[in-house]
Short mmCIF file of C-alpha atoms and ligand atoms in Angstrom, two decimals:
data_model
loop_
_atom_site.label_atom_id
_atom_site.label_comp_id
_atom_site.label_asym_id
_atom_site.label_seq_id
_atom_site.Cartn_x
_atom_site.Cartn_y
_atom_site.Cartn_z
CA UNK A 22 22.41 62.87 13.84
CA UNK A 23 20.22 65.03 16.11
CA UNK A 24 18.79 65.00 19.61
CA UNK A 25 16.12 66.41 22.24
CA UNK A 26 17.42 67.58 25.58
CA UNK A 27 15.33 68.13 28.46
CA UNK A 28 13.17 66.72 31.74
CA UNK A 29 10.18 64.27 31.52
CA UNK A 30 11.00 63.96 28.03
CA UNK A 31 10.31 60.57 27.93
CA UNK A 32 6.83 60.25 25.99
CA UNK A 33 8.13 63.17 23.67
CA UNK A 34 6.10 62.99 20.18
CA UNK A 35 9.51 64.00 18.11
CA UNK A 36 11.71 61.73 18.32
CA UNK A 37 9.54 59.99 15.92
CA UNK A 38 8.38 62.52 13.95
CA UNK A 39 12.18 63.46 13.18
CA UNK A 40 13.02 60.78 12.04
CA UNK A 41 10.64 59.45 10.21
CA UNK A 42 10.31 63.07 7.96
CA UNK A 43 13.68 62.38 6.65
CA UNK A 44 13.19 58.56 6.13
CA UNK A 45 10.83 60.10 3.43
CA UNK A 46 12.68 62.51 2.66
CA UNK A 47 15.99 59.61 1.78
CA UNK A 48 17.56 61.17 4.74
CA UNK A 49 19.47 58.55 7.23
CA UNK A 50 18.80 60.80 10.60
CA UNK A 51 18.95 59.75 13.85
CA UNK A 52 17.43 61.44 16.71
CA UNK A 53 17.96 60.31 20.29
CA UNK A 54 16.15 61.36 23.26
CA UNK A 55 18.11 62.93 26.00
CA UNK A 56 15.99 62.84 29.30
CA UNK A 57 17.48 64.43 31.89
CA UNK A 58 15.65 63.42 35.31
CA UNK A 59 16.09 59.38 33.88
CA UNK A 60 19.95 60.58 33.78
CA UNK A 61 19.92 62.85 36.82
CA UNK A 62 21.20 65.55 34.28
CA UNK A 63 20.86 69.64 35.56
CA UNK A 64 22.10 73.16 33.85
CA UNK A 65 25.38 72.55 35.52
CA UNK A 66 26.54 69.61 33.22
CA UNK A 67 25.04 71.08 29.29
CA UNK A 68 28.02 72.66 28.92
CA UNK A 69 29.78 68.37 29.21
CA UNK A 70 26.99 68.04 27.06
CA UNK A 71 26.62 70.21 23.92
CA UNK A 72 31.01 69.34 24.15
CA UNK A 73 30.16 65.53 23.29
CA UNK A 74 27.37 66.40 20.66
CA UNK A 75 30.60 68.35 19.11
CA UNK A 76 32.40 65.81 19.04
CA UNK A 77 30.46 62.28 18.79
CA UNK A 78 29.32 65.08 15.42
CA UNK A 79 25.72 65.97 16.88
CA UNK A 80 23.99 67.82 13.76
CA UNK A 81 22.04 69.62 16.34
CA UNK A 82 20.16 69.07 19.35
CA UNK A 83 16.29 70.73 20.74
CA UNK A 84 16.57 72.12 23.75
CA UNK A 85 13.37 71.79 25.91
CA UNK A 86 12.31 72.90 30.08
CA UNK A 87 13.81 73.67 32.12
CA UNK A 88 17.28 74.21 29.71
CA UNK A 89 15.69 76.69 26.92
CA UNK A 90 16.91 79.87 28.90
CA UNK A 91 20.59 78.39 30.60
CA UNK A 92 21.57 77.42 27.02
CA UNK A 93 21.76 80.56 26.34
CA UNK A 94 25.14 81.35 27.37
CA UNK A 95 26.61 78.43 26.39
CA UNK A 96 26.43 78.76 22.08
CA UNK A 97 28.50 80.81 19.58
CA UNK A 98 25.72 82.80 17.52
CA UNK A 99 22.05 83.42 18.49
CA UNK A 100 19.49 83.73 15.58
CA UNK A 101 17.74 87.28 16.12
CA UNK A 102 14.21 86.37 17.60
CA UNK A 103 16.01 83.71 19.71
CA UNK A 104 18.07 86.86 21.44
CA UNK A 105 14.80 89.11 21.04
CA UNK A 106 13.21 85.98 23.59
CA UNK A 107 15.80 85.44 25.36
CA UNK A 108 14.99 81.61 24.87
CA UNK A 109 16.09 77.94 22.84
CA UNK A 110 14.71 75.86 21.13
CA UNK A 111 16.91 74.61 18.46
CA UNK A 112 20.43 74.14 18.73
CA UNK A 113 22.49 73.87 15.12
CA UNK A 114 26.33 72.11 15.32
CA UNK A 115 27.92 73.10 12.23
CA UNK A 116 32.03 73.87 11.61
CA UNK A 117 32.64 73.69 15.16
CA UNK A 118 30.00 76.16 15.85
CA UNK A 119 26.75 76.46 18.14
CA UNK A 120 23.78 78.41 16.56
CA UNK A 121 20.85 79.03 18.57
CA UNK A 122 17.57 79.01 17.29
CA UNK A 123 13.38 79.18 18.09
CA UNK A 124 11.17 77.71 16.03
CA UNK A 125 8.79 77.77 18.84
CA UNK A 126 7.01 81.55 18.33
CA UNK A 127 7.50 80.18 14.44
CA UNK A 128 5.88 77.51 14.90
CA UNK A 129 3.15 78.56 16.15
CA UNK A 130 2.37 81.31 13.67
CA UNK A 131 2.66 78.89 11.61
CA UNK A 132 -0.24 76.95 12.76
CA UNK A 133 -2.21 79.60 14.29
CA UNK A 134 -2.03 81.02 10.43
CA UNK A 135 -2.87 77.60 8.83
CA UNK A 136 -5.95 77.51 11.26
CA UNK A 137 -7.16 81.48 11.10
CA UNK A 138 -5.61 83.27 8.20
CA UNK A 139 -8.07 85.76 8.50
CA UNK A 140 -6.90 86.52 12.20
CA UNK A 141 -3.38 87.50 11.63
CA UNK A 142 -4.38 91.72 12.51
CA UNK A 143 -7.00 90.40 15.84
CA UNK A 144 -6.52 92.02 18.91
CA UNK A 145 -5.50 89.09 21.12
CA UNK A 146 -4.58 88.28 24.88
CA UNK A 147 -2.14 85.66 26.15
CA UNK A 148 -2.90 83.69 28.68
CA UNK A 149 0.42 82.48 30.77
CA UNK A 150 3.46 84.59 30.24
CA UNK A 151 6.61 82.23 30.50
CA UNK A 152 8.50 80.96 27.87
CA UNK A 153 5.34 80.06 25.30
CA UNK A 154 2.91 82.79 26.33
CA UNK A 155 6.31 85.02 24.92
CA UNK A 156 6.73 83.00 21.40
CA UNK A 157 2.90 83.32 21.03
CA UNK A 158 3.10 87.24 21.94
CA UNK A 159 5.91 87.50 19.75
CA UNK A 160 4.71 85.78 16.58
CA UNK A 161 0.88 87.42 16.94
CA UNK A 162 3.11 90.75 16.75
CA UNK A 163 4.72 89.80 14.34
CA UNK A 164 2.51 88.57 12.03
CA UNK A 165 0.41 91.89 12.47
CA UNK A 166 -1.60 91.80 15.30
CA UNK A 167 -2.43 94.91 16.06
CA UNK A 168 -2.50 94.30 20.26
CA UNK A 169 -1.69 91.92 22.74
CA UNK A 170 -2.61 91.61 25.95
CA UNK A 171 -0.52 89.23 28.26
CA UNK A 172 -1.87 88.48 31.35
CA UNK A 173 0.24 86.01 34.18
CA UNK A 174 -0.98 84.62 38.01
CA UNK A 175 2.30 86.09 38.16
CA UNK A 176 2.32 89.55 37.54
CA UNK A 177 5.50 90.32 37.58
CA UNK A 178 5.98 87.71 34.87
CA UNK A 179 3.26 89.89 32.54
CA UNK A 180 4.83 92.59 33.07
CA UNK A 181 8.72 91.01 32.09
CA UNK A 182 6.86 89.46 28.90
CA UNK A 183 5.73 92.81 27.82
CA UNK A 184 9.05 95.22 28.26
CA UNK A 185 10.38 92.15 25.72
CA UNK A 186 7.72 92.37 23.22
CA UNK A 187 7.65 95.99 23.32
CA UNK A 188 11.59 96.75 23.05
CA UNK A 189 10.21 94.94 19.49
CA UNK A 190 6.92 95.99 18.32
CA UNK A 191 6.77 99.22 20.78
CA UNK A 192 5.00 100.05 23.61
CA UNK A 193 1.54 100.49 21.92
CA UNK A 194 1.03 97.84 19.96
CA UNK A 195 1.68 95.46 24.06
CA UNK A 196 0.55 95.64 27.34
CA UNK A 197 0.76 93.54 31.43
CA UNK A 198 -3.67 92.76 31.91
CA UNK A 199 -4.40 91.86 35.38
CA UNK A 200 -8.23 92.00 34.77
CA UNK A 201 -8.91 88.91 32.41
CA UNK A 202 -13.05 89.61 31.64
CA UNK A 203 -12.15 93.17 31.01
CA UNK A 204 -9.12 92.21 28.73
CA UNK A 205 -11.13 89.58 27.31
CA UNK A 206 -13.99 92.32 26.29
CA UNK A 207 -10.99 94.28 24.07
CA UNK A 208 -10.08 91.30 22.59
CA UNK A 209 -11.32 89.02 19.00
CA UNK A 210 -9.07 86.07 20.55
CA UNK A 211 -7.32 84.51 23.47
CA UNK A 212 -4.80 82.16 23.41
CA UNK A 213 -3.58 79.76 26.64
CA UNK A 214 -0.01 79.62 27.46
CA UNK A 215 -0.16 78.03 30.91
CA UNK A 216 0.33 74.12 31.80
CA UNK A 217 -3.68 74.60 33.26
CA UNK A 218 -5.41 71.84 30.79
CA UNK A 219 -1.99 69.57 30.55
CA UNK A 220 -2.49 66.06 31.84
CA UNK A 221 -2.39 66.13 35.66
CA UNK A 222 -2.86 69.75 35.72
CA UNK A 223 -7.24 70.33 34.78
CA UNK A 224 -9.37 73.02 33.97
CA UNK A 225 -9.37 76.39 32.18
CA UNK A 226 -7.11 79.24 32.42
CA UNK A 227 -10.18 81.12 31.26
CA UNK A 228 -14.01 80.92 32.50
CA UNK A 229 -16.46 78.86 30.55
CA UNK A 230 -18.82 82.14 30.89
CA UNK A 231 -16.04 84.63 29.40
CA UNK A 232 -15.93 82.55 26.15
CA UNK A 233 -17.87 84.38 24.00
CA UNK A 234 -18.69 82.44 20.18
CA UNK A 235 -16.91 85.84 18.35
CA UNK A 236 -14.17 84.53 20.44
CA UNK A 237 -11.13 82.48 18.88
CA UNK A 238 -9.37 80.89 21.50
CA UNK A 239 -5.69 78.71 21.37
CA UNK A 240 -3.53 76.38 23.43
CA UNK A 241 -0.74 75.41 23.48
CA UNK A 242 -1.51 72.23 25.21
CA UNK A 243 -2.07 69.85 23.08
CA UNK A 244 -1.56 66.35 26.24
CA UNK A 245 -4.31 66.38 25.51
CA UNK A 246 -5.11 67.76 22.33
CA UNK A 247 -8.14 68.75 23.37
CA UNK A 248 -7.92 70.17 26.70
CA UNK A 249 -11.53 71.35 28.72
CA UNK A 250 -10.43 74.67 27.03
CA UNK A 251 -10.87 73.29 23.50
CA UNK A 252 -13.49 71.28 23.91
CA UNK A 253 -15.88 74.45 25.99
CA UNK A 254 -15.11 77.50 23.87
CA UNK A 255 -15.32 74.85 20.66
CA UNK A 256 -19.53 74.20 22.53
CA UNK A 257 -19.55 77.54 23.09
CA UNK A 258 -19.17 78.26 19.03
CA UNK A 259 -15.46 79.74 19.70
CA UNK A 260 -13.10 79.13 16.79
CA UNK A 261 -10.10 77.31 17.54
CA UNK A 262 -6.60 77.08 17.43
CA UNK A 263 -5.73 73.39 19.73
CA UNK A 264 -1.95 72.86 20.79
CA UNK A 265 -1.24 70.05 18.85
CA UNK A 266 -0.07 72.85 15.16
CA UNK A 267 2.32 73.74 16.89
CA UNK A 268 3.75 70.51 18.57
CA UNK A 269 4.00 69.34 14.65
CA UNK A 270 4.97 72.98 13.18
CA UNK A 271 8.19 73.83 15.80
CA UNK A 272 9.19 70.60 14.72
CA UNK A 273 9.09 71.33 10.79
CA UNK A 274 10.90 74.32 11.55
CA UNK A 275 13.52 72.47 13.21
CA UNK A 276 13.59 70.12 10.79
CA UNK A 277 14.99 72.74 7.87
CA UNK A 278 17.09 74.13 10.70
CA UNK A 279 19.22 70.97 10.89
CA UNK A 280 18.59 69.34 7.37
CA UNK A 281 18.86 72.75 5.21
CA UNK A 282 15.49 71.16 3.46
CA UNK A 283 12.48 71.99 3.66
CA UNK A 284 9.82 69.09 4.83
CA UNK A 285 6.10 68.46 4.14
CA UNK A 286 4.55 69.67 7.03
CA UNK A 287 1.38 68.03 6.22
CA UNK A 288 2.85 64.86 5.59
CA UNK A 289 4.60 64.99 9.24
CA UNK A 290 0.26 66.78 10.26
CA UNK A 291 -0.32 64.02 10.15
CA UNK A 292 1.83 61.03 10.59
CA UNK A 293 1.10 63.55 14.28
CA UNK A 294 -2.19 62.90 13.55
CA UNK A 295 -1.39 59.07 13.92
CA UNK A 296 0.62 58.50 16.74
CA UNK A 297 -2.28 60.88 18.99
CA UNK A 298 -4.27 58.33 17.73
CA UNK A 299 -6.53 60.96 16.14
P1 NAD B 4 6.42 78.31 32.13
O1 NAD B 4 6.73 77.16 33.62
O2 NAD B 4 7.39 78.90 31.73
O3 NAD B 4 4.75 79.56 32.01
C1 NAD B 4 4.09 78.99 32.25
C2 NAD B 4 3.54 80.62 33.30
O4 NAD B 4 2.13 80.26 33.13
C3 NAD B 4 3.59 81.08 34.52
O5 NAD B 4 4.61 82.12 34.39
C4 NAD B 4 2.33 80.95 35.15
O6 NAD B 4 2.31 81.76 36.17
C5 NAD B 4 1.28 81.14 34.42
N1 NAD B 4 0.10 80.35 35.19
C6 NAD B 4 0.38 79.25 35.49
N2 NAD B 4 -1.44 79.35 35.76
C7 NAD B 4 -1.80 80.19 35.82
C8 NAD B 4 -3.55 80.56 35.45
N3 NAD B 4 -4.89 80.17 35.32
N4 NAD B 4 -3.73 81.73 35.05
C9 NAD B 4 -2.70 82.74 34.66
N5 NAD B 4 -1.29 82.39 34.18
C10 NAD B 4 -1.05 81.61 34.56
O7 NAD B 4 5.99 77.82 31.30
P2 NAD B 4 5.71 77.30 29.39
O8 NAD B 4 7.48 77.01 28.83
O9 NAD B 4 6.20 78.91 29.39
O10 NAD B 4 4.94 75.85 29.08
C11 NAD B 4 3.69 76.74 29.05
C12 NAD B 4 2.88 74.92 28.59
O11 NAD B 4 3.29 75.33 26.69
C13 NAD B 4 3.54 74.50 28.74
O12 NAD B 4 1.85 73.32 28.91
C14 NAD B 4 3.94 73.68 27.46
O13 NAD B 4 3.88 72.08 27.44
C15 NAD B 4 3.61 74.66 26.68
N6 NAD B 4 4.29 74.37 25.36
C16 NAD B 4 4.02 73.66 24.43
C17 NAD B 4 4.90 73.39 22.89
C18 NAD B 4 3.67 73.04 21.91
O14 NAD B 4 4.89 72.29 20.91
N7 NAD B 4 1.80 72.79 22.10
C19 NAD B 4 5.24 74.41 23.15
C20 NAD B 4 6.35 74.54 24.33
C21 NAD B 4 5.51 74.86 25.04
#
């Protein structure tokens, strides 16, 4: 028995992905979405929600915006990575204990390596220093990136993310940046980790003229799957990593943690493509 807790998650594909993979693996797996908007829930309701998940016999919960940080003080244990990131997206419930994990970073890393395995040591710019940007920065550095520059319209957030990552990976491998053109001139790739490009947030966080053909371009946004950034970058000859891969691979990681079994990542990706009509 699993669930997803977050705001505005009515259209989430995670329940369908998890239930279908459970069935394919012979499990009787139910996955329910608890939309905070639909039920008027806030972070103040999280203690009750976790208490009832435990009482009702839930085996785990995915946690998404806006609760990834708020859940931290309410759980009994944390993986090293979730502690480093200060964010939890997967809570495993077992033996009366709630243990928090983060599969955003590992999911992004897996999705990236599947498309661009040769680029793991590259220098990269991450645009957007929220939860997604910090997770992407962590994945890039953990898989061996030479350097990561973090940029945000809110300079303080970029500095905070850089400090958090530098604590784990060293000051010489990560820095905040303010000039996108200058940062890209020294980089091999760029990741959009802002909401820009989502349905309702049209536009590109990187101007088209900065997308030179030798730059790889990744997006975390996956509604739509083909963002304007991905489309323009591909047209300019850049190698691209769209955001759908992260959405699938974070679910693959969560499935592993919830069930202790290794799901078929290709089958989950195929199901995701089917659900999104691609
Ligand atoms: P957040 O609000 O915590 O952080 C976004 C950051 O982007 C903010 O700090 C904001 O100041 C910055 N920003 C906004 N516009 C900018 C611009 N033009 N240039 C530079 N910085 C800018 O959000 P988050 O939780 O980090 O999520 C970001 C995006 O990642 C969302 O669209 C979310 O849907 C997506 N996401 C995707 C996956 C996936 O599985 N593919 C997983 C998690 C998040």
